[in-house]
Coordinates of C-alpha atoms and ligand atoms in Angstrom, one line a residue:
Chain P
M582 CA 0.0 0.0 0.0
T583 CA 2.9 2.3 0.7
A584 CA 4.0 1.7 -2.9
A585 CA 0.5 2.6 -4.2
R586 CA 0.6 5.8 -2.2
E587 CA 4.0 6.7 -3.7
Q588 CA 2.9 5.9 -7.3
A589 CA -0.2 7.9 -6.9
G590 CA 2.1 10.9 -6.7
G591 CA 0.3 14.1 -7.7
D592 CA -3.2 12.9 -7.5
A593 CA -3.1 13.2 -3.7
T594 CA -6.7 13.9 -2.9
A595 CA -8.1 10.9 -4.9
A596 CA -5.5 8.6 -3.4
E597 CA -6.2 9.8 0.1
T598 CA -9.9 9.4 -0.3
A599 CA -9.4 5.9 -1.5
E600 CA -7.1 5.2 1.3
T601 CA -9.5 6.5 4.0
A602 CA -12.3 4.5 2.6
E603 CA -10.2 1.4 2.5
A604 CA -8.8 1.9 6.0
A605 CA -12.3 2.0 7.4
V606 CA -12.9 -1.6 6.2
P607 CA -11.2 -3.9 8.7
L608 CA -9.1 -6.8 7.5
F609 CA -10.8 -9.4 9.7
E610 CA -14.1 -9.3 11.4
A611 CA -15.3 -12.3 13.3
E612 CA -18.9 -12.1 14.6
G613 CA -20.3 -14.5 17.3
L614 CA -18.0 -17.2 16.1
G615 CA -18.5 -20.7 17.5
R616 CA -17.2 -24.2 16.8
S617 CA -18.0 -27.2 19.0
Y618 CA -17.1 -30.8 19.0
R619 CA -19.2 -33.7 20.1
L620 CA -17.9 -35.7 23.0
P621 CA -18.7 -39.4 23.7
R622 CA -22.0 -39.9 25.7
T623 CA -21.4 -40.4 29.3
S624 CA -24.6 -42.6 29.5
P625 CA -26.3 -44.5 26.6
F626 CA -29.5 -42.6 27.5
G627 CA -28.0 -39.2 28.0
P628 CA -27.3 -36.7 25.2
P629 CA -23.8 -36.6 23.8
G630 CA -21.5 -34.1 25.5
V631 CA -20.4 -31.0 23.7
R632 CA -17.1 -29.1 23.8
H633 CA -17.2 -25.5 22.8
A634 CA -13.7 -25.1 21.4
V635 CA -14.6 -21.6 20.3
H636 CA -17.6 -19.8 21.7
E637 CA -19.1 -16.5 20.8
V638 CA -15.9 -14.9 19.6
T639 CA -16.1 -11.5 18.2
L640 CA -13.0 -9.7 17.1
R641 CA -11.7 -7.2 14.6
L642 CA -8.3 -6.6 12.9
A643 CA -7.9 -3.1 11.5
D644 CA -5.8 -2.6 8.4
G645 CA -2.1 -2.7 9.2
A646 CA -2.8 -3.6 12.9
A647 CA -1.3 -6.4 14.9
L648 CA -3.6 -8.5 17.0
G649 CA -2.2 -11.1 19.5
I650 CA -4.3 -13.9 20.8
V651 CA -2.9 -15.4 24.0
G652 CA -4.2 -18.4 25.9
E653 CA -3.1 -21.6 27.5
S654 CA -3.2 -25.1 26.1
G655 CA -6.6 -26.2 25.0
S656 CA -8.1 -22.6 25.2
G657 CA -9.1 -22.8 21.5
K658 CA -6.5 -20.6 19.9
S659 CA -5.7 -22.9 17.0
T660 CA -9.4 -23.7 16.3
L661 CA -10.0 -19.9 16.1
V662 CA -7.1 -19.5 13.7
R663 CA -8.5 -22.3 11.5
L664 CA -11.9 -20.6 11.4
L665 CA -10.3 -17.2 10.5
L666 CA -8.4 -18.9 7.7
G667 CA -11.5 -20.6 6.3
L668 CA -10.0 -24.0 7.0
D669 CA -12.8 -25.0 9.2
R670 CA -16.5 -24.3 9.2
P671 CA -17.9 -22.4 12.1
D672 CA -21.2 -23.7 13.5
A673 CA -22.1 -20.2 14.6
G674 CA -21.2 -16.8 13.5
T675 CA -19.3 -15.4 10.5
V676 CA -15.8 -14.4 9.4
R677 CA -15.4 -11.6 7.0
Y678 CA -12.2 -10.5 5.3
R679 CA -12.1 -7.0 4.0
G680 CA -15.9 -7.0 4.1
R681 CA -16.4 -10.3 2.2
P682 CA -17.5 -13.5 3.9
V683 CA -14.9 -16.2 4.2
V684 CA -16.7 -19.5 3.5
P685 CA -14.7 -22.7 3.6
G686 CA -15.0 -25.3 0.8
R687 CA -15.1 -22.8 -2.0
P688 CA -11.5 -22.8 -3.2
R689 CA -12.1 -20.6 -6.3
A690 CA -14.0 -18.0 -4.3
L691 CA -11.2 -18.0 -1.7
R692 CA -8.3 -17.7 -4.0
W693 CA -7.8 -14.0 -3.6
F694 CA -8.2 -14.5 0.2
R695 CA -5.5 -17.2 0.2
R696 CA -3.2 -14.8 -1.6
E697 CA -3.7 -12.0 0.8
V698 CA -3.5 -14.0 4.0
Q699 CA -0.5 -16.1 4.6
V700 CA 0.4 -18.3 7.5
V701 CA 3.5 -19.3 9.5
F702 CA 3.3 -22.3 11.8
Q703 CA 5.1 -23.3 14.9
D704 CA 7.2 -26.1 13.4
P705 CA 9.3 -24.9 10.4
A706 CA 10.5 -28.5 9.8
G707 CA 6.9 -29.8 9.5
S708 CA 5.7 -27.0 7.2
L709 CA 8.5 -27.3 4.6
D710 CA 8.6 -30.3 2.3
P711 CA 12.0 -32.0 2.9
R712 CA 12.3 -33.0 -0.8
M713 CA 11.8 -29.5 -2.1
T714 CA 14.6 -27.0 -2.5
V715 CA 14.3 -23.7 -0.6
G716 CA 13.7 -21.9 -3.9
A717 CA 10.9 -24.3 -4.9
A718 CA 9.3 -24.1 -1.5
V719 CA 9.3 -20.3 -1.4
A720 CA 7.9 -20.1 -5.0
E721 CA 5.2 -22.8 -4.3
P722 CA 2.5 -20.5 -3.0
L723 CA 2.8 -18.3 -6.1
A724 CA 2.6 -21.4 -8.3
C725 CA -0.4 -22.7 -6.4
L726 CA -2.2 -19.4 -6.7
G727 CA -1.7 -19.4 -10.4
V728 CA 0.6 -16.4 -10.5
P729 CA 2.3 -16.6 -13.9
G730 CA 6.1 -16.5 -14.6
D731 CA 9.1 -18.2 -13.1
H732 CA 9.4 -16.6 -9.7
R733 CA 13.1 -16.4 -9.5
E734 CA 13.3 -12.7 -8.8
R735 CA 10.6 -12.7 -6.2
V736 CA 12.2 -15.6 -4.5
D737 CA 15.5 -13.8 -4.2
E738 CA 13.8 -10.7 -3.0
V739 CA 11.9 -12.4 -0.2
L740 CA 15.0 -14.5 0.8
R741 CA 16.9 -11.2 1.2
A742 CA 14.0 -9.7 3.1
V743 CA 14.4 -12.4 5.8
D744 CA 18.2 -11.8 5.8
L745 CA 19.1 -15.0 4.0
D746 CA 21.6 -15.1 1.1
P747 CA 19.6 -15.9 -2.1
D748 CA 22.2 -18.5 -2.9
V749 CA 20.4 -20.8 -0.4
R750 CA 17.7 -21.4 -3.0
G751 CA 19.3 -24.6 -4.3
R752 CA 19.6 -26.2 -0.8
Y753 CA 17.2 -28.3 1.2
P754 CA 15.5 -27.5 4.5
H755 CA 17.4 -30.1 6.5
E756 CA 20.6 -28.2 5.9
F757 CA 19.3 -25.4 8.0
S758 CA 18.9 -24.7 11.7
G759 CA 15.4 -24.2 13.2
G760 CA 15.7 -20.5 13.2
Q761 CA 16.8 -20.4 9.5
R762 CA 14.0 -22.8 8.6
Q763 CA 11.6 -20.4 10.2
R764 CA 13.1 -17.6 8.1
I765 CA 12.5 -19.7 5.0
A766 CA 8.9 -20.3 6.1
I767 CA 8.4 -16.5 6.5
A768 CA 10.0 -15.8 3.1
R769 CA 7.5 -18.3 1.6
A770 CA 4.6 -16.5 3.3
L771 CA 5.8 -13.2 2.0
A772 CA 6.2 -14.3 -1.6
P773 CA 2.6 -13.6 -2.8
R774 CA 2.7 -10.1 -1.2
P775 CA 0.2 -10.8 1.5
R776 CA -1.7 -8.1 3.3
V777 CA -1.9 -10.2 6.5
L778 CA 0.4 -12.6 8.2
V779 CA -1.1 -15.1 10.6
G780 CA 1.4 -16.8 13.0
D781 CA 0.3 -19.8 15.0
E782 CA 3.0 -20.0 17.7
P783 CA 5.7 -19.0 15.2
V784 CA 8.5 -18.8 17.7
S785 CA 7.6 -21.3 20.3
A786 CA 9.9 -24.0 19.1
L787 CA 13.0 -21.7 19.0
D788 CA 15.8 -21.1 21.4
V789 CA 15.6 -17.8 23.2
A790 CA 18.3 -16.0 21.2
V791 CA 17.0 -17.2 17.9
R792 CA 13.4 -16.4 19.0
A793 CA 14.5 -12.8 19.6
Q794 CA 15.9 -12.6 16.1
I795 CA 12.7 -14.0 14.5
L796 CA 10.5 -11.7 16.6
D797 CA 12.6 -8.7 15.5
L798 CA 12.4 -9.8 11.9
L799 CA 8.6 -10.2 12.0
G800 CA 8.3 -6.8 13.6
R801 CA 10.4 -5.2 10.9
L802 CA 8.6 -6.9 8.0
A803 CA 5.2 -6.0 9.4
Q804 CA 6.2 -2.4 9.6
R805 CA 8.0 -2.2 6.3
H806 CA 5.2 -3.9 4.3
R807 CA 2.4 -2.5 6.5
L808 CA 1.3 -6.1 7.1
G809 CA -1.6 -6.9 9.3
L810 CA -0.6 -9.4 11.9
V811 CA -2.6 -12.1 13.8
L812 CA -0.3 -13.8 16.2
V813 CA -1.3 -16.7 18.3
S814 CA 0.9 -17.5 21.3
H815 CA 0.8 -19.0 24.7
D816 CA 3.5 -16.5 25.6
V817 CA 2.2 -13.0 26.7
G818 CA 5.7 -11.6 26.2
V819 CA 5.7 -12.4 22.5
V820 CA 2.4 -10.7 22.0
A821 CA 3.5 -7.7 24.1
R822 CA 6.5 -7.4 21.8
L823 CA 4.7 -7.4 18.5
C824 CA 1.1 -6.6 18.9
D825 CA -0.8 -3.4 19.6
Q826 CA -4.0 -5.3 20.3
I827 CA -4.4 -8.3 22.5
A828 CA -7.2 -10.8 23.1
V829 CA -7.1 -13.2 26.0
M830 CA -8.6 -16.5 25.4
R831 CA -9.8 -19.1 27.9
D832 CA -12.0 -22.1 27.4
G833 CA -13.0 -21.0 23.9
T834 CA -14.1 -17.5 24.8
L835 CA -12.3 -14.2 24.7
V836 CA -12.4 -13.0 28.3
E837 CA -10.7 -9.7 27.6
Q838 CA -9.5 -7.7 24.6
G839 CA -8.1 -4.2 24.0
A840 CA -5.0 -2.2 23.4
T841 CA -2.0 -4.3 24.6
D842 CA -0.6 -1.6 26.8
A843 CA -3.9 -1.1 28.6
V844 CA -4.6 -4.8 29.1
L845 CA -1.1 -5.5 30.4
S846 CA -1.0 -2.6 32.8
R847 CA -4.7 -2.8 33.9
P848 CA -6.0 -6.3 33.3
A849 CA -9.7 -6.3 34.1
H850 CA -10.6 -9.9 34.0
P851 CA -9.5 -12.1 36.9
Y852 CA -8.2 -14.7 34.5
T853 CA -6.0 -12.1 32.7
Q854 CA -4.8 -11.0 36.1
A855 CA -3.9 -14.6 37.1
L856 CA -2.2 -15.2 33.8
L857 CA -0.1 -12.1 34.0
A858 CA 0.9 -12.7 37.6
A859 CA 2.0 -16.2 36.7
V860 CA 4.6 -15.2 34.1
P861 CA 8.0 -15.3 35.8
R862 CA 10.0 -12.1 35.6
L863 CA 13.7 -11.3 35.3
P864 CA 15.1 -9.0 38.0
P865 CA 15.4 -5.4 36.6
P866 CA 18.8 -4.7 35.1
Chain J
M1301 CA 31.6 -22.7 41.6
T1302 CA 32.4 -23.8 45.2
A1303 CA 30.1 -24.7 48.0
D1304 CA 31.2 -24.5 51.6
V1305 CA 30.7 -28.1 52.3
A1306 CA 29.9 -29.9 49.1
L1307 CA 27.0 -32.3 48.9
L1308 CA 27.6 -32.8 45.2
E1309 CA 31.0 -32.0 43.7
V1310 CA 31.3 -32.3 40.0
T1311 CA 34.9 -31.9 38.7
D1312 CA 36.1 -31.8 35.1
L1313 CA 33.1 -33.8 33.8
R1314 CA 33.4 -34.8 30.2
V1315 CA 30.8 -36.7 28.1
R1316 CA 32.0 -37.8 24.8
F1317 CA 30.0 -39.1 21.8
G1318 CA 32.2 -40.5 19.0
G1319 CA 35.2 -38.3 19.5
V1320 CA 33.2 -35.1 20.4
D1321 CA 33.2 -33.8 24.0
V1322 CA 29.6 -32.6 24.2
V1323 CA 30.2 -31.9 27.9
D1324 CA 33.7 -30.5 28.0
G1325 CA 35.2 -30.2 31.4
V1326 CA 32.3 -29.0 33.6
S1327 CA 32.9 -28.4 37.3
F1328 CA 30.5 -27.1 40.0
A1329 CA 29.4 -27.9 43.5
L1330 CA 26.2 -27.8 45.6
A1331 CA 26.0 -27.6 49.4
A1332 CA 23.3 -29.4 51.3
G1333 CA 19.9 -27.8 50.9
E1334 CA 21.2 -25.4 48.3
R1335 CA 19.4 -24.5 45.0
V1336 CA 21.6 -24.1 42.0
G1337 CA 20.5 -23.5 38.4
L1338 CA 22.1 -24.8 35.2
I1339 CA 21.2 -22.7 32.3
G1340 CA 22.1 -22.5 28.6
E1341 CA 20.7 -22.7 25.1
S1342 CA 19.5 -25.9 23.5
G1343 CA 22.3 -28.4 23.0
S1344 CA 24.7 -26.7 25.5
G1345 CA 25.0 -29.9 27.5
K1346 CA 22.6 -29.3 30.5
S1347 CA 20.8 -32.6 30.2
L1348 CA 23.8 -34.7 29.6
T1349 CA 25.5 -33.2 32.7
A1350 CA 22.5 -34.2 34.8
L1351 CA 22.2 -37.6 33.2
A1352 CA 26.0 -38.2 33.8
V1353 CA 25.5 -37.4 37.5
L1354 CA 22.5 -39.7 37.7
G1355 CA 24.3 -42.6 35.9
L1356 CA 21.6 -42.5 33.1
L1357 CA 23.7 -41.6 30.1
P1358 CA 22.5 -43.2 26.8
P1359 CA 24.6 -46.0 25.4
G1360 CA 27.6 -44.9 23.4
A1361 CA 28.4 -42.0 25.7
R1362 CA 31.9 -42.1 27.4
V1363 CA 32.2 -40.2 30.6
T1364 CA 35.3 -39.1 32.5
G1365 CA 35.9 -36.8 35.4
S1366 CA 34.3 -37.0 38.8
A1367 CA 30.9 -36.5 40.4
R1368 CA 30.8 -37.1 44.2
L1369 CA 27.8 -37.2 46.4
H1370 CA 28.7 -36.9 50.1
G1371 CA 32.2 -37.6 48.9
R1372 CA 31.2 -40.9 47.2
E1373 CA 32.1 -41.3 43.5
L1374 CA 29.1 -41.7 41.3
L1375 CA 30.8 -42.1 38.0
G1376 CA 31.7 -45.6 37.0
G1377 CA 29.7 -47.1 39.9
S1378 CA 27.9 -50.3 39.4
D1379 CA 24.3 -50.1 38.2
R1380 CA 23.2 -51.7 41.5
E1381 CA 24.9 -49.1 43.6
L1382 CA 23.5 -46.3 41.5
S1383 CA 19.9 -47.6 41.5
R1384 CA 20.1 -47.9 45.3
L1385 CA 21.2 -44.3 45.5
R1386 CA 18.6 -43.1 43.0
G1387 CA 15.3 -42.6 44.7
R1388 CA 16.9 -42.6 48.2
E1389 CA 19.6 -39.9 48.1
L1390 CA 19.4 -38.8 44.6
A1391 CA 16.1 -38.2 42.8
M1392 CA 15.0 -36.6 39.5
I1393 CA 12.1 -35.1 37.7
F1394 CA 12.0 -34.4 33.9
Q1395 CA 10.2 -32.3 31.4
E1396 CA 7.7 -34.9 30.3
P1397 CA 6.0 -36.3 33.3
S1398 CA 4.1 -38.8 31.2
T1399 CA 7.2 -40.6 30.0
A1400 CA 8.6 -40.7 33.5
L1401 CA 5.5 -42.5 34.8
N1402 CA 4.4 -46.1 34.1
P1403 CA 1.2 -45.9 32.1
L1404 CA 0.0 -49.2 33.5
M1405 CA 0.5 -48.6 37.2
R1406 CA -1.9 -46.7 39.4
V1407 CA -0.4 -43.3 40.5
G1408 CA -0.6 -44.2 44.2
R1409 CA 1.8 -47.1 43.8
Q1410 CA 4.1 -45.0 41.7
I1411 CA 4.3 -42.4 44.5
S1412 CA 5.0 -45.0 47.2
E1413 CA 7.2 -47.3 45.2
P1414 CA 10.5 -45.6 46.4
L1415 CA 9.3 -46.1 50.0
R1416 CA 8.7 -49.8 49.6
L1417 CA 12.0 -50.2 47.7
H1418 CA 14.3 -48.1 49.8
R1419 CA 12.6 -47.7 53.2
G1420 CA 11.0 -51.1 53.6
Y1421 CA 7.4 -49.9 53.9
S1422 CA 4.7 -52.6 54.0
R1423 CA 2.1 -52.6 51.3
T1424 CA -0.5 -51.0 53.6
A1425 CA 1.9 -48.4 55.0
A1426 CA 2.9 -47.5 51.5
A1427 CA -0.8 -47.1 50.4
T1428 CA -1.5 -44.8 53.4
A1429 CA 1.7 -42.8 52.6
A1430 CA 0.7 -42.5 48.9
V1431 CA -2.5 -40.7 49.9
E1432 CA -0.6 -38.4 52.3
F1433 CA 1.9 -37.5 49.6
A1434 CA -0.7 -37.0 47.0
A1435 CA -2.4 -34.5 49.4
A1436 CA 0.9 -32.8 50.2
V1437 CA 1.6 -32.1 46.5
G1438 CA -1.8 -30.6 46.2
L1439 CA -3.6 -33.3 44.1
P1440 CA -7.3 -33.1 44.4
D1441 CA -9.3 -35.8 46.1
P1442 CA -6.2 -37.8 47.0
Q1443 CA -8.1 -40.9 48.3
R1444 CA -9.6 -41.4 44.9
L1445 CA -6.8 -40.0 42.8
V1446 CA -4.2 -42.6 44.0
R1447 CA -6.3 -45.2 42.3
S1448 CA -6.2 -43.6 38.9
Y1449 CA -3.8 -44.1 36.0
P1450 CA -1.5 -41.4 34.6
H1451 CA -3.5 -40.8 31.5
E1452 CA -6.5 -39.8 33.6
L1453 CA -4.5 -36.8 35.0
S1454 CA -3.6 -33.5 33.5
G1455 CA 0.1 -32.6 32.7
G1456 CA 0.4 -30.5 35.8
Q1457 CA -1.1 -33.3 38.0
R1458 CA 1.3 -35.8 36.5
Q1459 CA 4.2 -33.6 37.3
R1460 CA 2.9 -33.4 40.9
V1461 CA 2.9 -37.2 41.0
C1462 CA 6.5 -37.2 39.8
I1463 CA 7.4 -34.7 42.5
A1464 CA 5.7 -36.7 45.2
A1465 CA 7.6 -39.9 44.1
A1466 CA 10.9 -38.0 43.8
L1467 CA 10.7 -36.5 47.3
A1468 CA 9.0 -39.4 49.1
C1469 CA 12.3 -40.7 50.6
R1470 CA 13.5 -37.1 51.3
P1471 CA 16.6 -37.4 49.0
A1472 CA 19.6 -35.2 49.7
L1473 CA 19.6 -34.0 46.1
L1474 CA 16.8 -33.5 43.5
I1475 CA 17.8 -32.9 39.9
A1476 CA 15.0 -31.3 37.9
D1477 CA 15.5 -31.0 34.1
E1478 CA 13.1 -28.5 32.6
P1479 CA 10.3 -29.7 34.9
T1480 CA 7.8 -27.0 33.9
T1481 CA 8.7 -26.4 30.2
A1482 CA 5.8 -28.5 29.0
L1483 CA 3.3 -26.9 31.3
D1484 CA 1.0 -23.8 31.0
V1485 CA 2.4 -20.7 32.7
T1486 CA -0.3 -20.7 35.4
V1487 CA 0.4 -24.4 36.2
Q1488 CA 4.2 -23.7 36.0
A1489 CA 3.8 -21.0 38.7
E1490 CA 2.0 -23.5 41.0
I1491 CA 4.5 -26.3 40.4
L1492 CA 7.5 -24.0 41.0
A1493 CA 5.9 -22.7 44.2
L1494 CA 5.2 -26.3 45.3
L1495 CA 8.7 -27.5 44.4
G1496 CA 10.3 -24.6 46.3
R1497 CA 8.2 -25.3 49.4
L1498 CA 8.8 -29.1 49.4
V1499 CA 12.6 -29.0 48.9
S1500 CA 12.8 -26.5 51.9
E1501 CA 10.7 -28.8 54.1
A1502 CA 12.6 -31.9 53.1
G1503 CA 16.0 -30.1 53.3
T1504 CA 16.7 -31.4 49.8
A1505 CA 19.3 -29.6 47.5
L1506 CA 18.0 -28.7 44.1
L1507 CA 19.9 -28.7 40.8
F1508 CA 17.5 -27.0 38.5
I1509 CA 18.0 -27.1 34.7
T1510 CA 16.2 -24.7 32.4
H1511 CA 16.7 -22.5 29.3
D1512 CA 14.4 -19.9 30.9
L1513 CA 16.2 -17.2 32.7
A1514 CA 13.2 -15.8 34.4
V1515 CA 12.3 -19.3 35.8
V1516 CA 15.9 -19.7 37.1
A1517 CA 15.6 -16.3 38.8
A1518 CA 12.4 -17.5 40.6
V1519 CA 13.9 -20.8 41.9
T1520 CA 17.6 -20.6 42.5
R1521 CA 20.2 -18.6 44.4
R1522 CA 23.3 -19.5 42.4
L1523 CA 23.7 -20.6 38.8
A1524 CA 26.1 -21.8 36.2
V1525 CA 25.8 -20.9 32.5
L1526 CA 26.7 -23.6 30.0
R1527 CA 27.7 -23.1 26.4
H1528 CA 29.0 -25.7 24.0
G1529 CA 29.5 -28.1 27.0
R1530 CA 31.5 -25.6 29.1
V1531 CA 30.7 -23.4 32.1
V1532 CA 31.1 -19.8 30.8
E1533 CA 29.9 -18.0 33.9
T1534 CA 28.9 -18.8 37.5
G1535 CA 27.7 -16.7 40.4
A1536 CA 24.8 -15.6 42.5
T1537 CA 21.7 -15.7 40.3
D1538 CA 20.7 -12.1 41.0
D1539 CA 24.2 -10.8 40.3
V1540 CA 24.5 -12.8 37.0
L1541 CA 21.1 -11.7 35.8
R1542 CA 21.6 -8.1 36.7
A1543 CA 25.2 -7.7 35.4
P1544 CA 26.3 -10.7 33.4
A1545 CA 30.1 -10.8 32.8
D1546 CA 30.2 -13.2 29.9
P1547 CA 29.2 -12.0 26.5
H1548 CA 27.2 -15.1 25.8
T1549 CA 25.2 -14.7 29.0
R1550 CA 24.6 -11.1 28.1
E1551 CA 23.2 -12.1 24.7
L1552 CA 20.9 -14.6 26.3
L1553 CA 19.7 -12.0 28.8
A1554 CA 19.1 -9.4 26.2
A1555 CA 17.1 -11.9 24.2
A1556 CA 15.0 -12.8 27.2
R1557 CA 14.4 -9.1 28.1
L1558 CA 12.9 -8.5 24.6
T1559 CA 9.7 -10.3 25.7
Q1560 CA 9.5 -8.8 29.2
W1561 CA 6.9 -6.2 29.2
D1562 CA 6.8 -3.2 31.6
L1563 CA 5.1 -3.9 34.8
P1564 CA 2.3 -1.4 35.7
T1565 CA 3.7 1.8 37.2
A1566 CA 2.4 3.2 40.4
E1567 CA 0.2 5.6 38.4
S1568 CA -1.4 2.9 36.3
A1569 CA -1.9 0.7 39.4
A1570 CA -3.7 3.7 41.0
A1571 CA -5.8 4.1 37.9
R1572 CA -6.9 0.5 38.2
T1573 CA -8.0 0.8 41.9
S1574 CA -9.7 4.1 41.5
P1575 CA -13.3 3.9 40.4
Ligands
ATP2840 N1 22.6 -39.8 22.4 C1 23.4 -38.9 21.8 N2 24.2 -39.1 20.8 C2 25.0 -38.2 20.3 N3 25.0 -36.9 20.7 C3 24.1 -36.5 21.6 C4 23.3 -37.5 22.3 N4 22.5 -36.8 23.2 C5 22.9 -35.5 23.1 N5 23.8 -35.3 22.2 C6 24.5 -34.0 21.9 O1 25.1 -33.5 23.0 C7 24.9 -32.1 23.1 C8 24.3 -31.7 24.4 O2 23.0 -32.2 24.6 P1 22.0 -32.0 25.8 O3 20.9 -32.8 25.6 O4 22.8 -32.1 27.1 O5 21.7 -30.4 25.7 P2 20.7 -29.5 26.5 O6 21.5 -28.4 27.0 O7 20.0 -30.3 27.6 O8 19.7 -29.0 25.4 P3 18.1 -28.8 25.5 O9 17.9 -27.4 26.1 O10 17.7 -28.8 24.1 O11 17.4 -29.8 26.3 C9 24.0 -31.7 21.9 O12 24.9 -31.2 20.9 C10 23.4 -33.0 21.5 O13 23.2 -33.0 20.1
MG2841 MG1 17.9 -30.9 27.8

């Protein structure tokens, strides 16, 4: 979008009007989102149990904003991500992306959405095909999305963007450390010029020093490309570092959401208070 | 790192896998009742140091140097001697409580097994003790819980079972290798508090292994930082974390500080309490 603004050059008023109108439409809007799973009956006569993995979740991601979703294991974070990505069908509520409904099971209708919203998962080893060179893996989303051309230039560009030497394109994922593999996964996500990056525990498998580098990289990329960010993490500190908005999830519901600074300094919900109090702290320097 | 009167004294410990010293001359000591942290990034040799002391190194590992408990050499001892020591004077808990527990054995029996093995408890005395220990580690409904199997418990409850079994014989030393890494942060806080309280009560020394600098700050008084199998820095936990001398420790600390957010100031705390 920054590029569009620069290209618009002289015609400032028209560009600005377009921009304001666009900025008003949020990237993601989830409304009363729910997803439940049946549990085995406890009695042959009784009704089957129900587990609400996600229950009445309403949230919003403004253009260029960064939303962090924190919660402990089993709180429903990954189910929520799958719903936002249109990979799972909600049994209540709706997901909209830039004003249009995200409905799973319609690959053609979702193509533009898939291009604009890219994902980075926790385990870089699992998300990269071991038989594919780095170059092929990074170009793959472009090929899948039917973007024409050999993507050589773009691949080199995004490898550089994640501070890797483009010469790595001929090598295989196993030749890289966990941190470097996560850089490759991020390069791959950037390749189709997404508007939003979704990270599901993207730094949880990494050592603390490497984790810091990847967090730093994500922050820089988000700023430079004005990316929207949805970051799911069990680690409040990760969200505090990268996100201006935070949502606290527990047992499938968002118990509290708001500006990160405000929530961290004045948590209103007792669960948020307990969660923040439980995080061990370093002594001040 | 020296302790006044050493309970555990590790000197020039080396663990070698096919020509490579992955633990490369590690020395440290612990006094009775003391809590010492062993920190370092992944692969720095923390676990192998612990496993060497416990006599639990994987096959193919060659170990040299010395590790003395109460002055008695642990390295190269017979398996029988070592398994007599383990559980009685030397106990351990690990990251994955589920792999440490026998899936087919009721948790009550797993808690009291060391008492039967090392303290000659009768079956009924052991059963009574299991309930008491289950209650002491904060397990809910201990009478009923001792009859359940590990898979029926949450991760945090399973780690409580492991702690109960480890401390049942009031060992002189407990080695804990990332005992809360697999747990949620609220459960971690409970387990760390429990562990701290119980080792004090039992007078047990604690060697606590973690990659998490904030956790080590909460649990230990002294620490040693490992890198590539060597101790690069030792000292009082507070001193090292406030003013690390070694460049590698400094780097780890800077990385850890990136995800520490500012605590509420007095102002914002006041804003919270005001209507
Ligand atoms: N069975 C083995 N065979 C060969 N090398 C091994 C074996 N076990 C560990 N190593 C190597 O020894 C080194 C130290 O491993 P160790 O498990 O002690 O690290 P650690 O500090 O506990 O790491 P982490 O934080 O990941 O648990 C590593 O380089 C590891 O690859
Ligand atoms: Mg280890």
